[in-house]
Protein backbone atom coordinates (compact mmCIF):
# COMPACT_ATOMS: atom_id res chain seq x y z
CA UNK A 1 0.00 0.00 0.00
CA UNK A 2 0.95 3.63 -0.32
CA UNK A 3 2.54 5.18 2.76
CA UNK A 4 -0.47 7.48 3.15
CA UNK A 5 -3.22 4.97 2.29
CA UNK A 6 -6.36 5.53 4.38
CA UNK A 7 -6.94 3.04 7.21
CA UNK A 8 -3.38 1.62 6.88
CA UNK A 9 -0.72 2.04 9.53
CA UNK A 10 2.42 1.83 7.43
CA UNK A 11 5.84 1.09 8.92
CA UNK A 12 8.64 1.55 6.41
CA UNK A 13 12.18 0.16 6.61
CA UNK A 14 14.00 0.99 9.83
CA UNK A 15 13.42 0.65 13.56
CA UNK A 16 10.13 1.86 15.06
CA UNK A 17 9.09 2.00 18.73
CA UNK A 18 5.31 1.89 18.32
CA UNK A 19 4.23 0.65 21.75
CA UNK A 20 0.68 -0.71 21.80
CA UNK A 21 -1.07 -0.33 18.45
CA UNK A 22 -4.86 -0.26 18.92
CA UNK A 23 -6.70 -1.30 15.77
CA UNK A 24 -10.29 -0.50 14.89
CA UNK A 25 -12.52 -2.28 12.41
CA UNK A 26 -11.42 -2.06 8.77
CA UNK A 27 -7.84 -1.05 9.60
CA UNK A 28 -4.59 -2.66 8.51
CA UNK A 29 -0.98 -2.68 9.62
CA UNK A 30 1.69 -3.01 6.95
CA UNK A 31 5.26 -3.87 7.94
CA UNK A 32 7.52 -3.16 4.97
CA UNK A 33 10.57 -5.33 4.30
CA UNK A 34 13.35 -4.09 6.55
CA UNK A 35 10.98 -2.71 9.20
CA UNK A 36 11.46 -3.74 12.83
CA UNK A 37 8.53 -2.59 14.95
CA UNK A 38 8.87 -2.88 18.71
CA UNK A 39 5.31 -3.06 19.97
CA UNK A 40 2.14 -5.08 20.08
CA UNK A 41 -1.21 -5.04 18.33
CA UNK A 42 -4.47 -4.96 20.23
CA UNK A 43 -7.88 -5.40 18.67
CA UNK A 44 -11.00 -6.31 20.61
CA UNK A 45 -14.49 -6.60 19.18
CA UNK A 46 -13.34 -5.54 15.72
CA UNK A 47 -13.66 -7.07 12.28
CA UNK A 48 -11.87 -6.90 8.95
CA UNK A 49 -8.36 -6.14 10.20
CA UNK A 50 -5.13 -7.16 8.45
CA UNK A 51 -1.50 -7.42 9.46
CA UNK A 52 0.70 -7.86 6.41
CA UNK A 53 4.19 -7.33 5.06
CA UNK A 54 7.66 -8.82 5.40
CA UNK A 55 8.78 -6.74 8.37
CA UNK A 56 9.15 -7.85 11.98
CA UNK A 57 6.76 -7.13 14.87
CA UNK A 58 8.75 -7.63 18.08
CA UNK A 59 6.98 -7.68 21.44
CA UNK A 60 10.10 -8.48 23.47
CA UNK A 61 10.13 -5.08 25.20
CA UNK A 62 6.94 -5.92 27.08
CA UNK A 63 6.85 -8.02 30.23
CA UNK A 64 5.30 -11.43 29.56
CA UNK A 65 1.51 -11.09 29.25
CA UNK A 66 1.54 -7.29 28.96
CA UNK A 67 2.18 -6.92 25.24
PDB file of N, CA, C and O in Angstrom:
ATOM      1  N   UNK A   1       0.831  -1.217   0.000  1.00  0.00           N
ATOM      2  CA  UNK A   1       0.000   0.000   0.000  1.00  0.00           C
ATOM      3  C   UNK A   1       0.860   1.260   0.000  1.00  0.00           C
ATOM      4  O   UNK A   1       2.028   1.223   0.370  1.00  0.00           O
ATOM      5  N   UNK A   2       0.264   2.347  -0.370  1.00  0.00           N
ATOM      6  CA  UNK A   2       0.953   3.631  -0.316  1.00  0.00           C
ATOM      7  C   UNK A   2       1.180   4.026   1.136  1.00  0.00           C
ATOM      8  O   UNK A   2       0.414   3.634   2.019  1.00  0.00           O
ATOM      9  N   UNK A   3       2.216   4.787   1.392  1.00  0.00           N
ATOM     10  CA  UNK A   3       2.538   5.175   2.763  1.00  0.00           C
ATOM     11  C   UNK A   3       1.442   6.011   3.410  1.00  0.00           C
ATOM     12  O   UNK A   3       1.330   6.063   4.626  1.00  0.00           O
ATOM     13  N   UNK A   4       0.612   6.646   2.619  1.00  0.00           N
ATOM     14  CA  UNK A   4      -0.473   7.476   3.148  1.00  0.00           C
ATOM     15  C   UNK A   4      -1.856   6.900   2.853  1.00  0.00           C
ATOM     16  O   UNK A   4      -2.839   7.627   2.866  1.00  0.00           O
ATOM     17  N   UNK A   5      -1.936   5.602   2.585  1.00  0.00           N
ATOM     18  CA  UNK A   5      -3.224   4.971   2.288  1.00  0.00           C
ATOM     19  C   UNK A   5      -4.152   5.094   3.502  1.00  0.00           C
ATOM     20  O   UNK A   5      -3.716   4.917   4.642  1.00  0.00           O
ATOM     21  N   UNK A   6      -5.424   5.404   3.256  1.00  0.00           N
ATOM     22  CA  UNK A   6      -6.355   5.527   4.379  1.00  0.00           C
ATOM     23  C   UNK A   6      -6.542   4.182   5.080  1.00  0.00           C
ATOM     24  O   UNK A   6      -6.523   3.127   4.452  1.00  0.00           O
ATOM     25  N   UNK A   7      -6.693   4.214   6.369  1.00  0.00           N
ATOM     26  CA  UNK A   7      -6.941   3.037   7.207  1.00  0.00           C
ATOM     27  C   UNK A   7      -5.778   2.048   7.229  1.00  0.00           C
ATOM     28  O   UNK A   7      -5.964   0.878   7.554  1.00  0.00           O
ATOM     29  N   UNK A   8      -4.566   2.487   6.840  1.00  0.00           N
ATOM     30  CA  UNK A   8      -3.384   1.624   6.883  1.00  0.00           C
ATOM     31  C   UNK A   8      -2.335   2.301   7.755  1.00  0.00           C
ATOM     32  O   UNK A   8      -1.994   3.458   7.538  1.00  0.00           O
ATOM     33  N   UNK A   9      -1.846   1.560   8.718  1.00  0.00           N
ATOM     34  CA  UNK A   9      -0.720   2.040   9.529  1.00  0.00           C
ATOM     35  C   UNK A   9       0.534   1.444   8.903  1.00  0.00           C
ATOM     36  O   UNK A   9       0.776   0.249   8.990  1.00  0.00           O
ATOM     37  N   UNK A  10       1.274   2.258   8.249  1.00  0.00           N
ATOM     38  CA  UNK A  10       2.416   1.831   7.432  1.00  0.00           C
ATOM     39  C   UNK A  10       3.709   2.050   8.207  1.00  0.00           C
ATOM     40  O   UNK A  10       3.961   3.146   8.710  1.00  0.00           O
ATOM     41  N   UNK A  11       4.522   1.006   8.307  1.00  0.00           N
ATOM     42  CA  UNK A  11       5.842   1.088   8.921  1.00  0.00           C
ATOM     43  C   UNK A  11       6.863   0.747   7.852  1.00  0.00           C
ATOM     44  O   UNK A  11       6.933  -0.387   7.391  1.00  0.00           O
ATOM     45  N   UNK A  12       7.626   1.742   7.438  1.00  0.00           N
ATOM     46  CA  UNK A  12       8.641   1.552   6.412  1.00  0.00           C
ATOM     47  C   UNK A  12       9.913   0.958   6.985  1.00  0.00           C
ATOM     48  O   UNK A  12      10.007   0.697   8.187  1.00  0.00           O
ATOM     49  N   UNK A  13      10.909   0.725   6.150  1.00  0.00           N
ATOM     50  CA  UNK A  13      12.179   0.163   6.608  1.00  0.00           C
ATOM     51  C   UNK A  13      12.776   1.002   7.737  1.00  0.00           C
ATOM     52  O   UNK A  13      12.668   2.221   7.744  1.00  0.00           O
ATOM     53  N   UNK A  14      13.380   0.316   8.697  1.00  0.00           N
ATOM     54  CA  UNK A  14      13.997   0.985   9.835  1.00  0.00           C
ATOM     55  C   UNK A  14      13.420   0.468  11.135  1.00  0.00           C
ATOM     56  O   UNK A  14      12.593  -0.446  11.152  1.00  0.00           O
ATOM     57  N   UNK A  15      13.849   1.063  12.227  1.00  0.00           N
ATOM     58  CA  UNK A  15      13.417   0.654  13.565  1.00  0.00           C
ATOM     59  C   UNK A  15      12.349   1.624  14.055  1.00  0.00           C
ATOM     60  O   UNK A  15      12.525   2.848  13.978  1.00  0.00           O
ATOM     61  N   UNK A  16      11.244   1.065  14.565  1.00  0.00           N
ATOM     62  CA  UNK A  16      10.126   1.862  15.064  1.00  0.00           C
ATOM     63  C   UNK A  16       9.778   1.390  16.467  1.00  0.00           C
ATOM     64  O   UNK A  16       9.729   0.190  16.724  1.00  0.00           O
ATOM     65  N   UNK A  17       9.515   2.313  17.365  1.00  0.00           N
ATOM     66  CA  UNK A  17       9.094   1.999  18.727  1.00  0.00           C
ATOM     67  C   UNK A  17       7.633   2.437  18.842  1.00  0.00           C
ATOM     68  O   UNK A  17       7.340   3.550  19.286  1.00  0.00           O
ATOM     69  N   UNK A  18       6.728   1.549  18.441  1.00  0.00           N
ATOM     70  CA  UNK A  18       5.313   1.894  18.318  1.00  0.00           C
ATOM     71  C   UNK A  18       4.526   1.724  19.612  1.00  0.00           C
ATOM     72  O   UNK A  18       3.446   2.299  19.739  1.00  0.00           O
ATOM     73  N   UNK A  19       5.013   0.922  20.547  1.00  0.00           N
ATOM     74  CA  UNK A  19       4.225   0.649  21.746  1.00  0.00           C
ATOM     75  C   UNK A  19       3.012  -0.185  21.381  1.00  0.00           C
ATOM     76  O   UNK A  19       3.045  -0.994  20.456  1.00  0.00           O
ATOM     77  N   UNK A  20       1.913   0.035  22.089  1.00  0.00           N
ATOM     78  CA  UNK A  20       0.684  -0.710  21.802  1.00  0.00           C
ATOM     79  C   UNK A  20      -0.069  -0.038  20.651  1.00  0.00           C
ATOM     80  O   UNK A  20      -0.379   1.149  20.705  1.00  0.00           O
ATOM     81  N   UNK A  21      -0.349  -0.807  19.624  1.00  0.00           N
ATOM     82  CA  UNK A  21      -1.074  -0.328  18.454  1.00  0.00           C
ATOM     83  C   UNK A  21      -2.510  -0.818  18.592  1.00  0.00           C
ATOM     84  O   UNK A  21      -2.763  -2.023  18.582  1.00  0.00           O
ATOM     85  N   UNK A  22      -3.445   0.103  18.764  1.00  0.00           N
ATOM     86  CA  UNK A  22      -4.856  -0.256  18.917  1.00  0.00           C
ATOM     87  C   UNK A  22      -5.530  -0.157  17.547  1.00  0.00           C
ATOM     88  O   UNK A  22      -5.578   0.923  16.960  1.00  0.00           O
ATOM     89  N   UNK A  23      -6.036  -1.290  17.072  1.00  0.00           N
ATOM     90  CA  UNK A  23      -6.701  -1.301  15.766  1.00  0.00           C
ATOM     91  C   UNK A  23      -8.208  -1.224  15.928  1.00  0.00           C
ATOM     92  O   UNK A  23      -8.782  -1.786  16.869  1.00  0.00           O
ATOM     93  N   UNK A  24      -8.834  -0.556  14.987  1.00  0.00           N
ATOM     94  CA  UNK A  24     -10.292  -0.499  14.894  1.00  0.00           C
ATOM     95  C   UNK A  24     -10.721  -1.308  13.677  1.00  0.00           C
ATOM     96  O   UNK A  24      -9.893  -1.710  12.859  1.00  0.00           O
ATOM     97  N   UNK A  25     -11.989  -1.535  13.554  1.00  0.00           N
ATOM     98  CA  UNK A  25     -12.515  -2.279  12.410  1.00  0.00           C
ATOM     99  C   UNK A  25     -12.066  -1.639  11.102  1.00  0.00           C
ATOM    100  O   UNK A  25     -11.954  -0.413  11.004  1.00  0.00           O
ATOM    101  N   UNK A  26     -11.793  -2.474  10.127  1.00  0.00           N
ATOM    102  CA  UNK A  26     -11.420  -2.057   8.774  1.00  0.00           C
ATOM    103  C   UNK A  26     -10.070  -1.348   8.705  1.00  0.00           C
ATOM    104  O   UNK A  26      -9.834  -0.565   7.792  1.00  0.00           O
ATOM    105  N   UNK A  27      -9.182  -1.620   9.649  1.00  0.00           N
ATOM    106  CA  UNK A  27      -7.840  -1.054   9.602  1.00  0.00           C
ATOM    107  C   UNK A  27      -6.828  -2.149   9.296  1.00  0.00           C
ATOM    108  O   UNK A  27      -7.078  -3.332   9.500  1.00  0.00           O
ATOM    109  N   UNK A  28      -5.662  -1.724   8.838  1.00  0.00           N
ATOM    110  CA  UNK A  28      -4.593  -2.656   8.506  1.00  0.00           C
ATOM    111  C   UNK A  28      -3.272  -2.118   9.023  1.00  0.00           C
ATOM    112  O   UNK A  28      -3.096  -0.906   9.176  1.00  0.00           O
ATOM    113  N   UNK A  29      -2.351  -3.032   9.286  1.00  0.00           N
ATOM    114  CA  UNK A  29      -0.975  -2.685   9.621  1.00  0.00           C
ATOM    115  C   UNK A  29      -0.108  -3.304   8.548  1.00  0.00           C
ATOM    116  O   UNK A  29      -0.241  -4.496   8.240  1.00  0.00           O
ATOM    117  N   UNK A  30       0.769  -2.508   7.967  1.00  0.00           N
ATOM    118  CA  UNK A  30       1.688  -3.008   6.953  1.00  0.00           C
ATOM    119  C   UNK A  30       3.112  -2.801   7.445  1.00  0.00           C
ATOM    120  O   UNK A  30       3.513  -1.681   7.763  1.00  0.00           O
ATOM    121  N   UNK A  31       3.870  -3.895   7.514  1.00  0.00           N
ATOM    122  CA  UNK A  31       5.262  -3.872   7.937  1.00  0.00           C
ATOM    123  C   UNK A  31       6.127  -4.107   6.703  1.00  0.00           C
ATOM    124  O   UNK A  31       6.234  -5.229   6.210  1.00  0.00           O
ATOM    125  N   UNK A  32       6.714  -3.046   6.186  1.00  0.00           N
ATOM    126  CA  UNK A  32       7.521  -3.160   4.971  1.00  0.00           C
ATOM    127  C   UNK A  32       8.767  -4.000   5.238  1.00  0.00           C
ATOM    128  O   UNK A  32       9.230  -4.120   6.371  1.00  0.00           O
ATOM    129  N   UNK A  33       9.315  -4.580   4.182  1.00  0.00           N
ATOM    130  CA  UNK A  33      10.566  -5.331   4.302  1.00  0.00           C
ATOM    131  C   UNK A  33      11.617  -4.414   4.901  1.00  0.00           C
ATOM    132  O   UNK A  33      11.752  -3.257   4.500  1.00  0.00           O
ATOM    133  N   UNK A  34      12.329  -4.890   5.894  1.00  0.00           N
ATOM    134  CA  UNK A  34      13.349  -4.092   6.554  1.00  0.00           C
ATOM    135  C   UNK A  34      12.841  -3.319   7.752  1.00  0.00           C
ATOM    136  O   UNK A  34      13.615  -2.654   8.432  1.00  0.00           O
ATOM    137  N   UNK A  35      11.543  -3.395   8.033  1.00  0.00           N
ATOM    138  CA  UNK A  35      10.978  -2.715   9.199  1.00  0.00           C
ATOM    139  C   UNK A  35      11.076  -3.624  10.420  1.00  0.00           C
ATOM    140  O   UNK A  35      10.771  -4.817  10.342  1.00  0.00           O
ATOM    141  N   UNK A  36      11.499  -3.053  11.539  1.00  0.00           N
ATOM    142  CA  UNK A  36      11.458  -3.735  12.828  1.00  0.00           C
ATOM    143  C   UNK A  36      10.620  -2.846  13.736  1.00  0.00           C
ATOM    144  O   UNK A  36      10.998  -1.713  14.027  1.00  0.00           O
ATOM    145  N   UNK A  37       9.466  -3.360  14.138  1.00  0.00           N
ATOM    146  CA  UNK A  37       8.533  -2.585  14.948  1.00  0.00           C
ATOM    147  C   UNK A  37       8.493  -3.205  16.342  1.00  0.00           C
ATOM    148  O   UNK A  37       8.073  -4.346  16.509  1.00  0.00           O
ATOM    149  N   UNK A  38       8.944  -2.446  17.330  1.00  0.00           N
ATOM    150  CA  UNK A  38       8.873  -2.882  18.712  1.00  0.00           C
ATOM    151  C   UNK A  38       7.526  -2.430  19.250  1.00  0.00           C
ATOM    152  O   UNK A  38       7.269  -1.234  19.391  1.00  0.00           O
ATOM    153  N   UNK A  39       6.650  -3.391  19.507  1.00  0.00           N
ATOM    154  CA  UNK A  39       5.313  -3.063  19.973  1.00  0.00           C
ATOM    155  C   UNK A  39       4.414  -4.271  19.949  1.00  0.00           C
ATOM    156  O   UNK A  39       4.869  -5.410  19.780  1.00  0.00           O
ATOM    157  N   UNK A  40       3.139  -4.019  20.128  1.00  0.00           N
ATOM    158  CA  UNK A  40       2.135  -5.077  20.079  1.00  0.00           C
ATOM    159  C   UNK A  40       0.884  -4.520  19.413  1.00  0.00           C
ATOM    160  O   UNK A  40       0.707  -3.311  19.306  1.00  0.00           O
ATOM    161  N   UNK A  41       0.031  -5.428  18.984  1.00  0.00           N
ATOM    162  CA  UNK A  41      -1.214  -5.040  18.331  1.00  0.00           C
ATOM    163  C   UNK A  41      -2.368  -5.520  19.182  1.00  0.00           C
ATOM    164  O   UNK A  41      -2.410  -6.687  19.581  1.00  0.00           O
ATOM    165  N   UNK A  42      -3.285  -4.616  19.471  1.00  0.00           N
ATOM    166  CA  UNK A  42      -4.471  -4.961  20.234  1.00  0.00           C
ATOM    167  C   UNK A  42      -5.703  -4.641  19.407  1.00  0.00           C
ATOM    168  O   UNK A  42      -5.792  -3.573  18.803  1.00  0.00           O
ATOM    169  N   UNK A  43      -6.628  -5.584  19.390  1.00  0.00           N
ATOM    170  CA  UNK A  43      -7.879  -5.395  18.667  1.00  0.00           C
ATOM    171  C   UNK A  43      -8.934  -6.240  19.368  1.00  0.00           C
ATOM    172  O   UNK A  43      -8.802  -7.445  19.462  1.00  0.00           O
ATOM    173  N   UNK A  44      -9.950  -5.594  19.884  1.00  0.00           N
ATOM    174  CA  UNK A  44     -10.995  -6.308  20.606  1.00  0.00           C
ATOM    175  C   UNK A  44     -12.356  -5.893  20.048  1.00  0.00           C
ATOM    176  O   UNK A  44     -12.646  -4.700  19.935  1.00  0.00           O
ATOM    177  N   UNK A  45     -13.153  -6.882  19.698  1.00  0.00           N
ATOM    178  CA  UNK A  45     -14.487  -6.602  19.178  1.00  0.00           C
ATOM    179  C   UNK A  45     -14.480  -5.919  17.825  1.00  0.00           C
ATOM    180  O   UNK A  45     -15.390  -5.171  17.516  1.00  0.00           O
ATOM    181  N   UNK A  46     -13.447  -6.167  17.035  1.00  0.00           N
ATOM    182  CA  UNK A  46     -13.343  -5.538  15.718  1.00  0.00           C
ATOM    183  C   UNK A  46     -13.432  -6.595  14.630  1.00  0.00           C
ATOM    184  O   UNK A  46     -13.345  -7.786  14.887  1.00  0.00           O
ATOM    185  N   UNK A  47     -13.607  -6.145  13.415  1.00  0.00           N
ATOM    186  CA  UNK A  47     -13.656  -7.072  12.281  1.00  0.00           C
ATOM    187  C   UNK A  47     -12.905  -6.460  11.104  1.00  0.00           C
ATOM    188  O   UNK A  47     -12.696  -5.249  11.047  1.00  0.00           O
ATOM    189  N   UNK A  48     -12.531  -7.310  10.195  1.00  0.00           N
ATOM    190  CA  UNK A  48     -11.869  -6.903   8.953  1.00  0.00           C
ATOM    191  C   UNK A  48     -10.573  -6.137   9.209  1.00  0.00           C
ATOM    192  O   UNK A  48     -10.378  -5.027   8.697  1.00  0.00           O
ATOM    193  N   UNK A  49      -9.677  -6.727  10.009  1.00  0.00           N
ATOM    194  CA  UNK A  49      -8.356  -6.140  10.203  1.00  0.00           C
ATOM    195  C   UNK A  49      -7.330  -7.019   9.493  1.00  0.00           C
ATOM    196  O   UNK A  49      -7.566  -8.203   9.268  1.00  0.00           O
ATOM    197  N   UNK A  50      -6.196  -6.413   9.129  1.00  0.00           N
ATOM    198  CA  UNK A  50      -5.127  -7.156   8.453  1.00  0.00           C
ATOM    199  C   UNK A  50      -3.781  -6.714   8.997  1.00  0.00           C
ATOM    200  O   UNK A  50      -3.569  -5.544   9.285  1.00  0.00           O
ATOM    201  N   UNK A  51      -2.889  -7.680   9.104  1.00  0.00           N
ATOM    202  CA  UNK A  51      -1.499  -7.417   9.458  1.00  0.00           C
ATOM    203  C   UNK A  51      -0.675  -8.096   8.379  1.00  0.00           C
ATOM    204  O   UNK A  51      -0.698  -9.321   8.258  1.00  0.00           O
ATOM    205  N   UNK A  52       0.008  -7.302   7.560  1.00  0.00           N
ATOM    206  CA  UNK A  52       0.704  -7.860   6.406  1.00  0.00           C
ATOM    207  C   UNK A  52       2.097  -7.268   6.275  1.00  0.00           C
ATOM    208  O   UNK A  52       2.445  -6.308   6.951  1.00  0.00           O
ATOM    209  N   UNK A  53       2.870  -7.826   5.376  1.00  0.00           N
ATOM    210  CA  UNK A  53       4.187  -7.327   5.057  1.00  0.00           C
ATOM    211  C   UNK A  53       5.276  -8.298   5.472  1.00  0.00           C
ATOM    212  O   UNK A  53       5.026  -9.322   6.102  1.00  0.00           O
ATOM    213  N   UNK A  54       6.505  -7.960   5.121  1.00  0.00           N
ATOM    214  CA  UNK A  54       7.660  -8.817   5.398  1.00  0.00           C
ATOM    215  C   UNK A  54       8.494  -8.327   6.570  1.00  0.00           C
ATOM    216  O   UNK A  54       9.535  -8.887   6.879  1.00  0.00           O
ATOM    217  N   UNK A  55       8.046  -7.280   7.235  1.00  0.00           N
ATOM    218  CA  UNK A  55       8.778  -6.738   8.371  1.00  0.00           C
ATOM    219  C   UNK A  55       8.576  -7.582   9.625  1.00  0.00           C
ATOM    220  O   UNK A  55       7.895  -8.610   9.616  1.00  0.00           O
ATOM    221  N   UNK A  56       9.162  -7.117  10.717  1.00  0.00           N
ATOM    222  CA  UNK A  56       9.146  -7.849  11.984  1.00  0.00           C
ATOM    223  C   UNK A  56       8.378  -7.042  13.025  1.00  0.00           C
ATOM    224  O   UNK A  56       8.635  -5.857  13.219  1.00  0.00           O
ATOM    225  N   UNK A  57       7.456  -7.711  13.717  1.00  0.00           N
ATOM    226  CA  UNK A  57       6.765  -7.134  14.866  1.00  0.00           C
ATOM    227  C   UNK A  57       7.347  -7.826  16.091  1.00  0.00           C
ATOM    228  O   UNK A  57       7.213  -9.035  16.251  1.00  0.00           O
ATOM    229  N   UNK A  58       8.015  -7.070  16.948  1.00  0.00           N
ATOM    230  CA  UNK A  58       8.748  -7.631  18.084  1.00  0.00           C
ATOM    231  C   UNK A  58       8.147  -7.130  19.387  1.00  0.00           C
ATOM    232  O   UNK A  58       8.205  -5.944  19.694  1.00  0.00           O
ATOM    233  N   UNK A  59       7.574  -8.025  20.164  1.00  0.00           N
ATOM    234  CA  UNK A  59       6.976  -7.677  21.444  1.00  0.00           C
ATOM    235  C   UNK A  59       7.882  -7.923  22.631  1.00  0.00           C
ATOM    236  O   UNK A  59       7.437  -7.933  23.773  1.00  0.00           O
ATOM    237  N   UNK A  60       9.174  -8.101  22.395  1.00  0.00           N
ATOM    238  CA  UNK A  60      10.098  -8.478  23.466  1.00  0.00           C
ATOM    239  C   UNK A  60      10.314  -7.384  24.501  1.00  0.00           C
ATOM    240  O   UNK A  60      10.832  -7.670  25.590  1.00  0.00           O
ATOM    241  N   UNK A  61       9.932  -6.157  24.230  1.00  0.00           N
ATOM    242  CA  UNK A  61      10.134  -5.085  25.203  1.00  0.00           C
ATOM    243  C   UNK A  61       9.037  -5.011  26.242  1.00  0.00           C
ATOM    244  O   UNK A  61       9.094  -4.210  27.175  1.00  0.00           O
ATOM    245  N   UNK A  62       8.017  -5.847  26.106  1.00  0.00           N
ATOM    246  CA  UNK A  62       6.938  -5.916  27.081  1.00  0.00           C
ATOM    247  C   UNK A  62       7.198  -7.072  28.028  1.00  0.00           C
ATOM    248  O   UNK A  62       7.715  -8.111  27.631  1.00  0.00           O
ATOM    249  N   UNK A  63       6.807  -6.901  29.291  1.00  0.00           N
ATOM    250  CA  UNK A  63       6.854  -8.023  30.225  1.00  0.00           C
ATOM    251  C   UNK A  63       5.860  -9.081  29.754  1.00  0.00           C
ATOM    252  O   UNK A  63       4.847  -8.755  29.126  1.00  0.00           O
ATOM    253  N   UNK A  64       6.157 -10.332  30.008  1.00  0.00           N
ATOM    254  CA  UNK A  64       5.297 -11.429  29.559  1.00  0.00           C
ATOM    255  C   UNK A  64       3.850 -11.178  29.980  1.00  0.00           C
ATOM    256  O   UNK A  64       3.558 -10.868  31.123  1.00  0.00           O
ATOM    257  N   UNK A  65       2.930 -11.277  29.012  1.00  0.00           N
ATOM    258  CA  UNK A  65       1.510 -11.090  29.249  1.00  0.00           C
ATOM    259  C   UNK A  65       1.031  -9.650  29.205  1.00  0.00           C
ATOM    260  O   UNK A  65      -0.140  -9.384  29.317  1.00  0.00           O
ATOM    261  N   UNK A  66       1.937  -8.706  29.001  1.00  0.00           N
ATOM    262  CA  UNK A  66       1.537  -7.290  28.963  1.00  0.00           C
ATOM    263  C   UNK A  66       1.585  -6.688  27.574  1.00  0.00           C
ATOM    264  O   UNK A  66       1.253  -5.538  27.392  1.00  0.00           O
ATOM    265  N   UNK A  67       2.034  -7.450  26.586  1.00  0.00           N
ATOM    266  CA  UNK A  67       2.177  -6.921  25.238  1.00  0.00           C
ATOM    267  C   UNK A  67       0.907  -6.896  24.470  1.00  0.00           C
ATOM    268  O   UNK A  67      -0.150  -7.221  24.901  1.00  0.00           O
TER     269      UNK A  67
END
